[in-house]
Tab-separated table of C-alpha atoms in Angstrom:
chain	number	residue	atom	x	y	z
T	1	MET	CA	183.433	192.168	180.583
T	2	THR	CA	183.969	188.840	178.880
T	3	LYS	CA	181.010	186.839	177.647
T	4	SER	CA	181.486	184.044	180.210
T	5	LEU	CA	181.782	186.546	183.096
T	6	TYR	CA	178.632	188.280	181.870
T	7	LYS	CA	176.747	184.977	181.872
T	8	PHE	CA	178.036	184.150	185.351
T	9	VAL	CA	176.880	187.518	186.745
T	10	ARG	CA	173.532	187.232	185.005
T	11	TYR	CA	172.842	183.715	186.308
T	12	THR	CA	174.035	184.669	189.787
T	13	MET	CA	171.609	187.617	189.853
T	14	LEU	CA	168.730	185.410	188.657
T	15	PHE	CA	169.586	182.834	191.309
T	16	LEU	CA	169.669	185.473	194.070
T	17	CYS	CA	166.305	186.894	192.942
T	18	PHE	CA	164.843	183.395	192.970
T	19	ILE	CA	166.182	182.740	196.498
T	20	ALA	CA	164.732	186.054	197.680
T	21	LEU	CA	161.306	185.115	196.305
T	22	ILE	CA	161.468	181.660	197.912
T	23	GLY	CA	162.217	183.372	201.208
T	24	CYS	CA	158.944	185.254	200.903
T	25	SER	CA	157.071	181.979	201.299
T	26	THR	CA	158.579	181.201	204.680
T	27	ALA	CA	159.029	184.623	206.251
T	28	GLY	CA	156.346	185.483	208.779
T	29	PRO	CA	152.577	185.231	208.485
T	30	MET	CA	150.950	185.560	205.076
T	31	SER	CA	148.944	188.664	205.959
T	32	ASP	CA	145.777	189.634	207.759
T	33	ASP	CA	143.862	187.982	204.911
T	34	HIS	CA	144.841	184.342	205.281
T	35	GLY	CA	143.164	183.520	201.977
T	36	LYS	CA	145.927	185.217	199.992
T	37	ARG	CA	149.125	183.417	199.111
T	38	THR	CA	152.571	184.988	198.950
T	39	ILE	CA	154.580	185.086	195.755
T	40	GLY	CA	156.923	182.588	197.387
T	41	THR	CA	154.082	180.147	198.013
T	42	SER	CA	152.998	180.458	194.379
T	43	ILE	CA	156.559	179.725	193.253
T	44	ASP	CA	156.741	176.775	195.665
T	45	ASP	CA	153.564	175.398	194.085
T	46	MET	CA	155.013	175.726	190.588
T	47	MET	CA	158.170	173.935	191.718
T	48	VAL	CA	156.157	171.147	193.393
T	49	ALA	CA	154.094	170.585	190.234
T	50	SER	CA	157.224	170.513	188.069
T	51	ARG	CA	159.115	168.106	190.340
T	52	ALA	CA	156.046	165.902	190.744
T	53	LYS	CA	155.552	165.603	186.973
T	54	SER	CA	159.213	164.730	186.536
T	55	ASN	CA	159.129	162.149	189.328
T	56	ILE	CA	155.978	160.525	187.941
T	57	LYS	CA	157.368	160.261	184.416
T	58	SER	CA	160.586	158.690	185.694
T	59	VAL	CA	158.842	155.916	187.686
T	60	ASN	CA	158.286	153.691	184.666
T	61	GLU	CA	157.491	153.784	180.974
T	62	GLN	CA	153.786	153.181	181.599
T	63	LEU	CA	153.437	156.351	183.684
T	64	GLY	CA	155.649	158.281	181.273
T	65	LYS	CA	153.080	157.653	178.528
T	66	ALA	CA	149.976	158.192	180.689
T	67	HIS	CA	147.986	161.429	180.680
T	68	ILE	CA	148.626	162.902	184.138
T	69	ASP	CA	148.239	166.502	185.258
T	70	VAL	CA	149.636	167.785	188.535
T	71	THR	CA	148.248	170.907	190.194
T	72	SER	CA	149.600	172.297	193.461
T	73	PHE	CA	147.866	175.005	195.489
T	74	ASN	CA	149.316	175.979	198.858
T	75	GLY	CA	150.948	172.563	199.247
T	76	VAL	CA	147.777	170.659	198.323
T	77	VAL	CA	148.505	168.499	195.277
T	78	LEU	CA	145.795	167.351	192.871
T	79	LEU	CA	146.541	164.486	190.478
T	80	THR	CA	144.143	164.241	187.536
T	81	GLY	CA	144.136	162.328	184.268
T	82	GLN	CA	144.117	158.726	183.217
T	83	VAL	CA	146.394	155.798	184.029
T	84	PRO	CA	146.229	152.193	182.819
T	85	SER	CA	145.938	150.423	186.206
T	86	GLU	CA	145.361	150.751	189.932
T	87	ALA	CA	149.054	150.001	190.463
T	88	ALA	CA	150.005	152.912	188.166
T	89	LYS	CA	147.644	155.199	190.099
T	90	LEU	CA	149.338	154.257	193.362
T	91	GLU	CA	152.831	154.606	191.851
T	92	ALA	CA	151.988	158.131	190.661
T	93	GLU	CA	150.892	159.116	194.154
T	94	GLN	CA	153.994	157.569	195.728
T	95	ALA	CA	156.204	159.522	193.302
T	96	VAL	CA	154.745	162.762	194.687
T	97	ASP	CA	154.622	161.731	198.340
T	98	GLY	CA	157.582	163.043	200.280
T	99	LEU	CA	158.319	166.007	198.016
T	100	ARG	CA	159.196	169.164	199.902
T	101	ASN	CA	156.227	171.528	200.461
T	102	VAL	CA	153.639	168.806	199.756
T	103	ARG	CA	151.124	168.632	202.611
T	104	VAL	CA	148.202	166.729	201.061
T	105	ILE	CA	147.773	164.633	197.913
T	106	ASN	CA	144.355	164.252	196.282
T	107	ASN	CA	144.685	161.380	193.821
T	108	GLU	CA	141.804	161.735	191.354
T	109	LEU	CA	143.449	159.695	188.584
T	110	GLU	CA	141.044	157.525	186.596
T	111	ILE	CA	141.878	154.043	185.402
T	112	ALA	CA	141.188	154.508	181.704
T	113	GLY	CA	142.823	155.268	178.399
T	114	PRO	CA	143.985	158.863	177.820
T	115	THR	CA	141.345	161.388	176.795
T	116	SER	CA	141.362	162.663	173.246
T	117	ILE	CA	142.739	166.026	172.152
T	118	PRO	CA	139.212	167.408	171.518
T	119	ALA	CA	138.165	166.323	175.032
T	120	ARG	CA	141.187	168.104	176.522
T	121	MET	CA	140.406	171.220	174.510
T	122	ASN	CA	136.837	171.094	175.829
T	123	ASP	CA	138.211	170.766	179.379
T	124	SER	CA	140.332	173.888	178.867
T	125	TYR	CA	137.332	175.754	177.498
T	126	LEU	CA	135.197	174.607	180.438
T	127	SER	CA	137.864	175.731	182.937
T	128	THR	CA	137.931	179.136	181.267
T	129	LYS	CA	134.145	179.440	181.406
T	130	VAL	CA	134.041	178.501	185.104
T	131	LYS	CA	136.933	180.808	186.019
T	132	THR	CA	135.347	183.673	184.098
T	133	ALA	CA	132.014	183.104	185.841
T	134	LEU	CA	133.756	183.146	189.236
T	135	LEU	CA	135.693	186.321	188.448
T	136	ALA	CA	132.616	188.107	187.059
T	137	ASP	CA	130.470	187.351	190.125
T	138	ASN	CA	130.863	189.763	193.052
T	139	ASN	CA	129.745	187.036	195.474
T	140	THR	CA	132.614	184.657	194.703
T	141	GLU	CA	136.347	184.766	195.309
T	142	GLY	CA	137.396	183.986	191.736
T	143	GLY	CA	140.867	185.390	192.269
T	144	ARG	CA	141.534	182.930	195.081
T	145	THR	CA	139.969	179.905	193.380
T	146	LYS	CA	141.935	177.551	191.112
T	147	VAL	CA	139.866	175.724	188.484
T	148	VAL	CA	141.043	172.432	186.993
T	149	THR	CA	138.894	170.404	184.594
T	150	GLU	CA	139.497	166.804	183.571
T	151	ASN	CA	137.072	164.875	181.369
T	152	GLY	CA	134.181	167.237	182.216
T	153	VAL	CA	134.798	167.097	185.974
T	154	VAL	CA	135.607	170.484	187.522
T	155	TYR	CA	137.952	170.548	190.517
T	156	LEU	CA	137.887	173.707	192.619
T	157	MET	CA	140.889	174.527	194.807
T	158	GLY	CA	141.668	177.493	196.989
T	159	LEU	CA	141.997	179.028	200.441
T	160	LEU	CA	138.413	179.991	201.196
T	161	THR	CA	135.902	180.175	204.011
T	162	ARG	CA	133.073	177.639	203.843
T	163	ASP	CA	130.667	180.360	202.675
T	164	GLU	CA	133.075	181.467	199.912
T	165	ALA	CA	133.534	177.844	198.833
T	166	ASP	CA	129.779	177.258	198.728
T	167	ALA	CA	129.326	180.402	196.613
T	168	ALA	CA	132.040	179.225	194.194
T	169	VAL	CA	130.434	175.773	193.859
T	170	SER	CA	126.997	177.316	193.274
T	171	LYS	CA	128.367	179.569	190.545
T	172	ALA	CA	130.311	176.723	188.894
T	173	ARG	CA	127.134	174.592	188.808
T	174	GLU	CA	125.486	177.239	186.616
T	175	VAL	CA	128.098	176.841	183.871
T	176	TYR	CA	126.847	174.749	180.971
T	177	GLY	CA	128.894	171.603	180.375
T	178	VAL	CA	129.992	170.959	183.969
T	179	GLN	CA	129.301	167.279	184.664
T	180	LYS	CA	130.504	167.125	188.250
T	181	ILE	CA	132.231	169.386	190.773
T	182	VAL	CA	134.869	168.144	193.210
T	183	LYS	CA	135.838	170.442	196.070
T	184	VAL	CA	139.548	170.428	196.938
T	185	PHE	CA	139.349	173.539	199.098
T	186	GLU	CA	141.414	174.328	202.121
T	187	TYR	CA	139.012	175.993	204.520
T	188	ILE	CA	140.009	179.043	206.531
T	189	ASN	CA	138.198	180.887	209.331
C-alpha cells in the first residue's frame, strides 16, 4: 500500500468513526437517566466550543486579543472572561448565536482588562477544589456537574434535578476561596 493510499484509508476511517459518534447524539432518547449525556452530545459540545471560540476571534482584532472562555454543556453555552466594552460583549454573543447545537447562551463576560496569569491559575485551582469536593460527596452529582471558574466566580453547569443542583451549590459554598456561585443548570424532573 502506498503512503498516500494509507493516509487516505486512515483519514477515511477516522472520519467514519467521528460520524458514527455524532450519530449517537441524535439517535433516540438519551436513556432512562435523563441526566446523562451521550458521547455524541459531549462531542457536539466540544465542537460548539471550538467553533464559537474561532468565530469570536474572527469578529475583530479587539475580541481576538480579549480573554474569553467558551464552555458548552448540552447545548447551553457559557461565555466567561473579560472584554474591553459593552459592544465587544454583544459582538461575542452574536458570534456564537446561530451556531448549530446551541440552544441557550449565558453571556457572563465582564467589561474589564484581562485577568493575570496568577489569577487564572487560581481559578483553575479553585475549579479543581470544587470539582473534587463534588465528586467526593455522596450527596452530590459531581460526575454530572461542570465547574467553570472565572476571577473567583464559580459557574456550575449540568443536567440535574433541583435537589441535586441545591446539593451541588451547598457543597461548592463550603470550598474556601469561592467568592460567588452562578447556577447555569438545566433542570430535569
